Amino acid sequence: MFLSFIAKQRTQRPNNRKPTRAARALTALIGGLILLVVTFILSLLYGAVHVHFSTVWQSFTNDQTLTANQQIIRNIRIPRAIGAALVGALLAASGAVMQGMTRNPLASPSLMGVSSGASLVMVCALVFAPQASVLSLMLCSFVGAGIGALLVFGIALFSRGGVSPVKLVLAGMAVTAFLNACTSTIAIRFNVARDLSFWYAGGVSGVQWLHVQLLIPVAAIGIILVLTISRSINALSLGEETAKGLGERTLLVKTIAILAVLLMTGAAVSAAGAVGFIGLIVPHITRFLIGGDYRWLLPCSAVFGAVLLVGADLGARMINPPFETPVGVVTALIGVPFFLYLSRHAAGGMHG
């Protein structure tokens, strides 16, 4: 009887772990959503002009003539906060997908040539098509993101020994430096450096309702795509040979993942510029909290990325009011120490 009791406990033990892990991820997701609502409300209340909560409420409910503060809330702060949440979610989800697909803990849109490629094509659009619409600029951003990613993966693929995490990092750094140099050269030559400074610094101060209307469907499509292949990314994170052994169609999964990353990153860069480190640090923080199951990691990373960028934008407005600090500076202050720590501890796990 005692032996049967022990055997029963052993068989029940694995079943007891799964709900606990899922419950922890669900708790983190709900907590992140609550924190997102709080930071969203704070971003509406505080800025160069502080407003009362009743003013925010009336800006939603008032159908008559709006006061100046209510117009600020409805036409500036609400689309800005929504845009920050969407951009943060897109960048964080993109970073999580890239890290899982490449098995590279340092992979992110800003380090793998995606953001710099988008910025290069954006500055070309500013020079040669200054009257381009927001939709046209977003399409240009998609093209540039694809060029940057293609260069990085192409260089790593055709190097001796094939693709490896170390080669992807080195190729990403080289391509990013090259594309940034090309961008600066074009900006100086055609005297658009002042316009380009927005893309380099990164920020959501210029986000309007039109940007939000374009970001929402792109965010929905991108998030749905990566959630659809989340189980397959779990297999890919164990290695391509292991994934094939588990019956995964790795080429199809990688193609969908790359398209989703280009879609999400291109949209984010077109709206907010080259905001760095969101796609690098948020997936690692999320992985630390809930584990490495991408079925939970991707939605939680998107929520935490939204929280981080909305909070960073709020902090950028509060550092030196009434002047605004670029939100990219705030994310860099958070991300650079984390990147140095991560690169030091991840170097031992990356082999060429």
PDB file of N, CA and C in Angstrom, residues 97-99 101-104 107-108 112-114 145-159 162-164 167-168 171-172 175 254 258 261-262:
ATOM      1  N   VAL A  97      10.311  36.743 -30.854  1.00  0.00           N
ATOM      2  CA  VAL A  97      10.322  35.823 -31.997  1.00  0.00           C
ATOM      3  C   VAL A  97      11.744  35.647 -32.530  1.00  0.00           C
ATOM      4  N   MET A  98      12.482  36.734 -32.669  1.00  0.00           N
ATOM      5  CA  MET A  98      13.835  36.653 -33.201  1.00  0.00           C
ATOM      6  C   MET A  98      14.746  35.849 -32.284  1.00  0.00           C
ATOM      7  N   GLN A  99      14.626  36.039 -30.986  1.00  0.00           N
ATOM      8  CA  GLN A  99      15.458  35.288 -30.050  1.00  0.00           C
ATOM      9  C   GLN A  99      15.142  33.804 -30.087  1.00  0.00           C
ATOM     10  N   MET A 101      13.679  32.149 -32.681  1.00  0.00           N
ATOM     11  CA  MET A 101      13.936  31.587 -33.997  1.00  0.00           C
ATOM     12  C   MET A 101      15.421  31.376 -34.249  1.00  0.00           C
ATOM     13  N   THR A 102      16.248  32.325 -33.803  1.00  0.00           N
ATOM     14  CA  THR A 102      17.688  32.254 -34.059  1.00  0.00           C
ATOM     15  C   THR A 102      18.476  31.627 -32.913  1.00  0.00           C
ATOM     16  N   ARG A 103      17.811  31.365 -31.777  1.00  0.00           N
ATOM     17  CA  ARG A 103      18.486  30.855 -30.573  1.00  0.00           C
ATOM     18  C   ARG A 103      19.607  31.796 -30.154  1.00  0.00           C
ATOM     19  N   ASN A 104      19.361  33.072 -30.325  1.00  0.00           N
ATOM     20  CA  ASN A 104      20.346  34.096 -30.029  1.00  0.00           C
ATOM     21  C   ASN A 104      19.782  35.024 -28.963  1.00  0.00           C
ATOM     22  N   ALA A 107      19.444  38.785 -29.938  1.00  0.00           N
ATOM     23  CA  ALA A 107      18.694  39.180 -31.134  1.00  0.00           C
ATOM     24  C   ALA A 107      17.591  40.166 -30.766  1.00  0.00           C
ATOM     25  N   SER A 108      17.466  41.208 -31.566  1.00  0.00           N
ATOM     26  CA  SER A 108      16.387  42.187 -31.416  1.00  0.00           C
ATOM     27  C   SER A 108      16.333  43.011 -32.694  1.00  0.00           C
ATOM     28  N   MET A 112      19.727  43.677 -35.172  1.00  0.00           N
ATOM     29  CA  MET A 112      19.810  42.756 -36.303  1.00  0.00           C
ATOM     30  C   MET A 112      19.568  43.446 -37.637  1.00  0.00           C
ATOM     31  N   GLY A 113      19.762  44.781 -37.700  1.00  0.00           N
ATOM     32  CA  GLY A 113      19.675  45.502 -38.954  1.00  0.00           C
ATOM     33  C   GLY A 113      18.268  45.875 -39.385  1.00  0.00           C
ATOM     34  N   VAL A 114      17.245  45.435 -38.650  1.00  0.00           N
ATOM     35  CA  VAL A 114      15.866  45.677 -39.078  1.00  0.00           C
ATOM     36  C   VAL A 114      15.505  47.151 -38.912  1.00  0.00           C
ATOM     37  N   ALA A 145      13.050  47.487 -43.530  1.00  0.00           N
ATOM     38  CA  ALA A 145      13.237  46.437 -42.531  1.00  0.00           C
ATOM     39  C   ALA A 145      13.611  45.120 -43.202  1.00  0.00           C
ATOM     40  N   GLY A 146      12.973  44.833 -44.332  1.00  0.00           N
ATOM     41  CA  GLY A 146      13.303  43.611 -45.061  1.00  0.00           C
ATOM     42  C   GLY A 146      14.717  43.631 -45.618  1.00  0.00           C
ATOM     43  N   ILE A 147      15.151  44.785 -46.116  1.00  0.00           N
ATOM     44  CA  ILE A 147      16.514  44.892 -46.642  1.00  0.00           C
ATOM     45  C   ILE A 147      17.538  44.661 -45.535  1.00  0.00           C
ATOM     46  N   GLY A 148      17.332  45.298 -44.384  1.00  0.00           N
ATOM     47  CA  GLY A 148      18.261  45.127 -43.278  1.00  0.00           C
ATOM     48  C   GLY A 148      18.341  43.682 -42.811  1.00  0.00           C
ATOM     49  N   ALA A 149      17.195  43.037 -42.641  1.00  0.00           N
ATOM     50  CA  ALA A 149      17.189  41.639 -42.197  1.00  0.00           C
ATOM     51  C   ALA A 149      17.821  40.730 -43.245  1.00  0.00           C
ATOM     52  N   LEU A 150      17.539  40.992 -44.514  1.00  0.00           N
ATOM     53  CA  LEU A 150      18.101  40.167 -45.589  1.00  0.00           C
ATOM     54  C   LEU A 150      19.625  40.263 -45.613  1.00  0.00           C
ATOM     55  N   LEU A 151      20.155  41.469 -45.420  1.00  0.00           N
ATOM     56  CA  LEU A 151      21.605  41.625 -45.396  1.00  0.00           C
ATOM     57  C   LEU A 151      22.243  40.859 -44.232  1.00  0.00           C
ATOM     58  N   VAL A 152      21.642  40.969 -43.060  1.00  0.00           N
ATOM     59  CA  VAL A 152      22.208  40.300 -41.880  1.00  0.00           C
ATOM     60  C   VAL A 152      22.193  38.792 -42.053  1.00  0.00           C
ATOM     61  N   PHE A 153      21.036  38.237 -42.396  1.00  0.00           N
ATOM     62  CA  PHE A 153      20.940  36.783 -42.528  1.00  0.00           C
ATOM     63  C   PHE A 153      21.737  36.282 -43.729  1.00  0.00           C
ATOM     64  N   GLY A 154      21.813  37.094 -44.807  1.00  0.00           N
ATOM     65  CA  GLY A 154      22.599  36.688 -45.962  1.00  0.00           C
ATOM     66  C   GLY A 154      24.085  36.598 -45.644  1.00  0.00           C
ATOM     67  N   ILE A 155      24.613  37.601 -44.935  1.00  0.00           N
ATOM     68  CA  ILE A 155      26.031  37.576 -44.568  1.00  0.00           C
ATOM     69  C   ILE A 155      26.322  36.398 -43.652  1.00  0.00           C
ATOM     70  N   ALA A 156      25.464  36.168 -42.668  1.00  0.00           N
ATOM     71  CA  ALA A 156      25.682  35.050 -41.751  1.00  0.00           C
ATOM     72  C   ALA A 156      25.535  33.711 -42.457  1.00  0.00           C
ATOM     73  N   LEU A 157      24.601  33.617 -43.403  1.00  0.00           N
ATOM     74  CA  LEU A 157      24.351  32.352 -44.091  1.00  0.00           C
ATOM     75  C   LEU A 157      25.510  31.945 -44.987  1.00  0.00           C
ATOM     76  N   PHE A 158      26.110  32.937 -45.681  1.00  0.00           N
ATOM     77  CA  PHE A 158      27.156  32.615 -46.638  1.00  0.00           C
ATOM     78  C   PHE A 158      28.556  32.644 -46.021  1.00  0.00           C
ATOM     79  N   SER A 159      28.646  32.853 -44.732  1.00  0.00           N
ATOM     80  CA  SER A 159      29.948  32.791 -44.075  1.00  0.00           C
ATOM     81  C   SER A 159      30.329  31.329 -43.844  1.00  0.00           C
ATOM     82  N   GLY A 162      28.185  28.483 -41.825  1.00  0.00           N
ATOM     83  CA  GLY A 162      26.758  28.749 -41.788  1.00  0.00           C
ATOM     84  C   GLY A 162      26.345  29.667 -40.657  1.00  0.00           C
ATOM     85  N   VAL A 163      25.032  29.717 -40.441  1.00  0.00           N
ATOM     86  CA  VAL A 163      24.460  30.631 -39.456  1.00  0.00           C
ATOM     87  C   VAL A 163      24.725  30.113 -38.046  1.00  0.00           C
ATOM     88  N   SER A 164      25.146  31.026 -37.160  1.00  0.00           N
ATOM     89  CA  SER A 164      25.304  30.723 -35.736  1.00  0.00           C
ATOM     90  C   SER A 164      24.966  31.986 -34.960  1.00  0.00           C
ATOM     91  N   LYS A 167      27.700  34.681 -35.233  1.00  0.00           N
ATOM     92  CA  LYS A 167      27.795  35.296 -36.559  1.00  0.00           C
ATOM     93  C   LYS A 167      26.617  36.237 -36.820  1.00  0.00           C
ATOM     94  N   LEU A 168      25.444  35.892 -36.313  1.00  0.00           N
ATOM     95  CA  LEU A 168      24.310  36.785 -36.464  1.00  0.00           C
ATOM     96  C   LEU A 168      24.534  38.100 -35.727  1.00  0.00           C
ATOM     97  N   ALA A 171      27.273  40.024 -37.713  1.00  0.00           N
ATOM     98  CA  ALA A 171      26.707  40.531 -38.965  1.00  0.00           C
ATOM     99  C   ALA A 171      25.708  41.650 -38.682  1.00  0.00           C
ATOM    100  N   GLY A 172      24.905  41.499 -37.634  1.00  0.00           N
ATOM    101  CA  GLY A 172      23.947  42.535 -37.281  1.00  0.00           C
ATOM    102  C   GLY A 172      24.622  43.840 -36.904  1.00  0.00           C
ATOM    103  N   VAL A 175      26.157  45.360 -40.217  1.00  0.00           N
ATOM    104  CA  VAL A 175      25.130  45.889 -41.115  1.00  0.00           C
ATOM    105  C   VAL A 175      24.471  47.131 -40.511  1.00  0.00           C
ATOM    106  N   LYS A 254       9.864  29.520 -40.155  1.00  0.00           N
ATOM    107  CA  LYS A 254      10.794  30.652 -40.223  1.00  0.00           C
ATOM    108  C   LYS A 254      10.292  31.726 -41.176  1.00  0.00           C
ATOM    109  N   ILE A 258       9.619  35.481 -39.968  1.00  0.00           N
ATOM    110  CA  ILE A 258      10.332  36.624 -40.545  1.00  0.00           C
ATOM    111  C   ILE A 258       9.341  37.647 -41.102  1.00  0.00           C
ATOM    112  N   VAL A 261       7.849  39.518 -38.186  1.00  0.00           N
ATOM    113  CA  VAL A 261       8.813  40.457 -37.600  1.00  0.00           C
ATOM    114  C   VAL A 261       8.957  41.694 -38.477  1.00  0.00           C
ATOM    115  N   LEU A 262       9.081  41.494 -39.783  1.00  0.00           N
ATOM    116  CA  LEU A 262       9.213  42.635 -40.687  1.00  0.00           C
ATOM    117  C   LEU A 262       7.960  43.504 -40.649  1.00  0.00           C
TER     118      LEU A 262
END
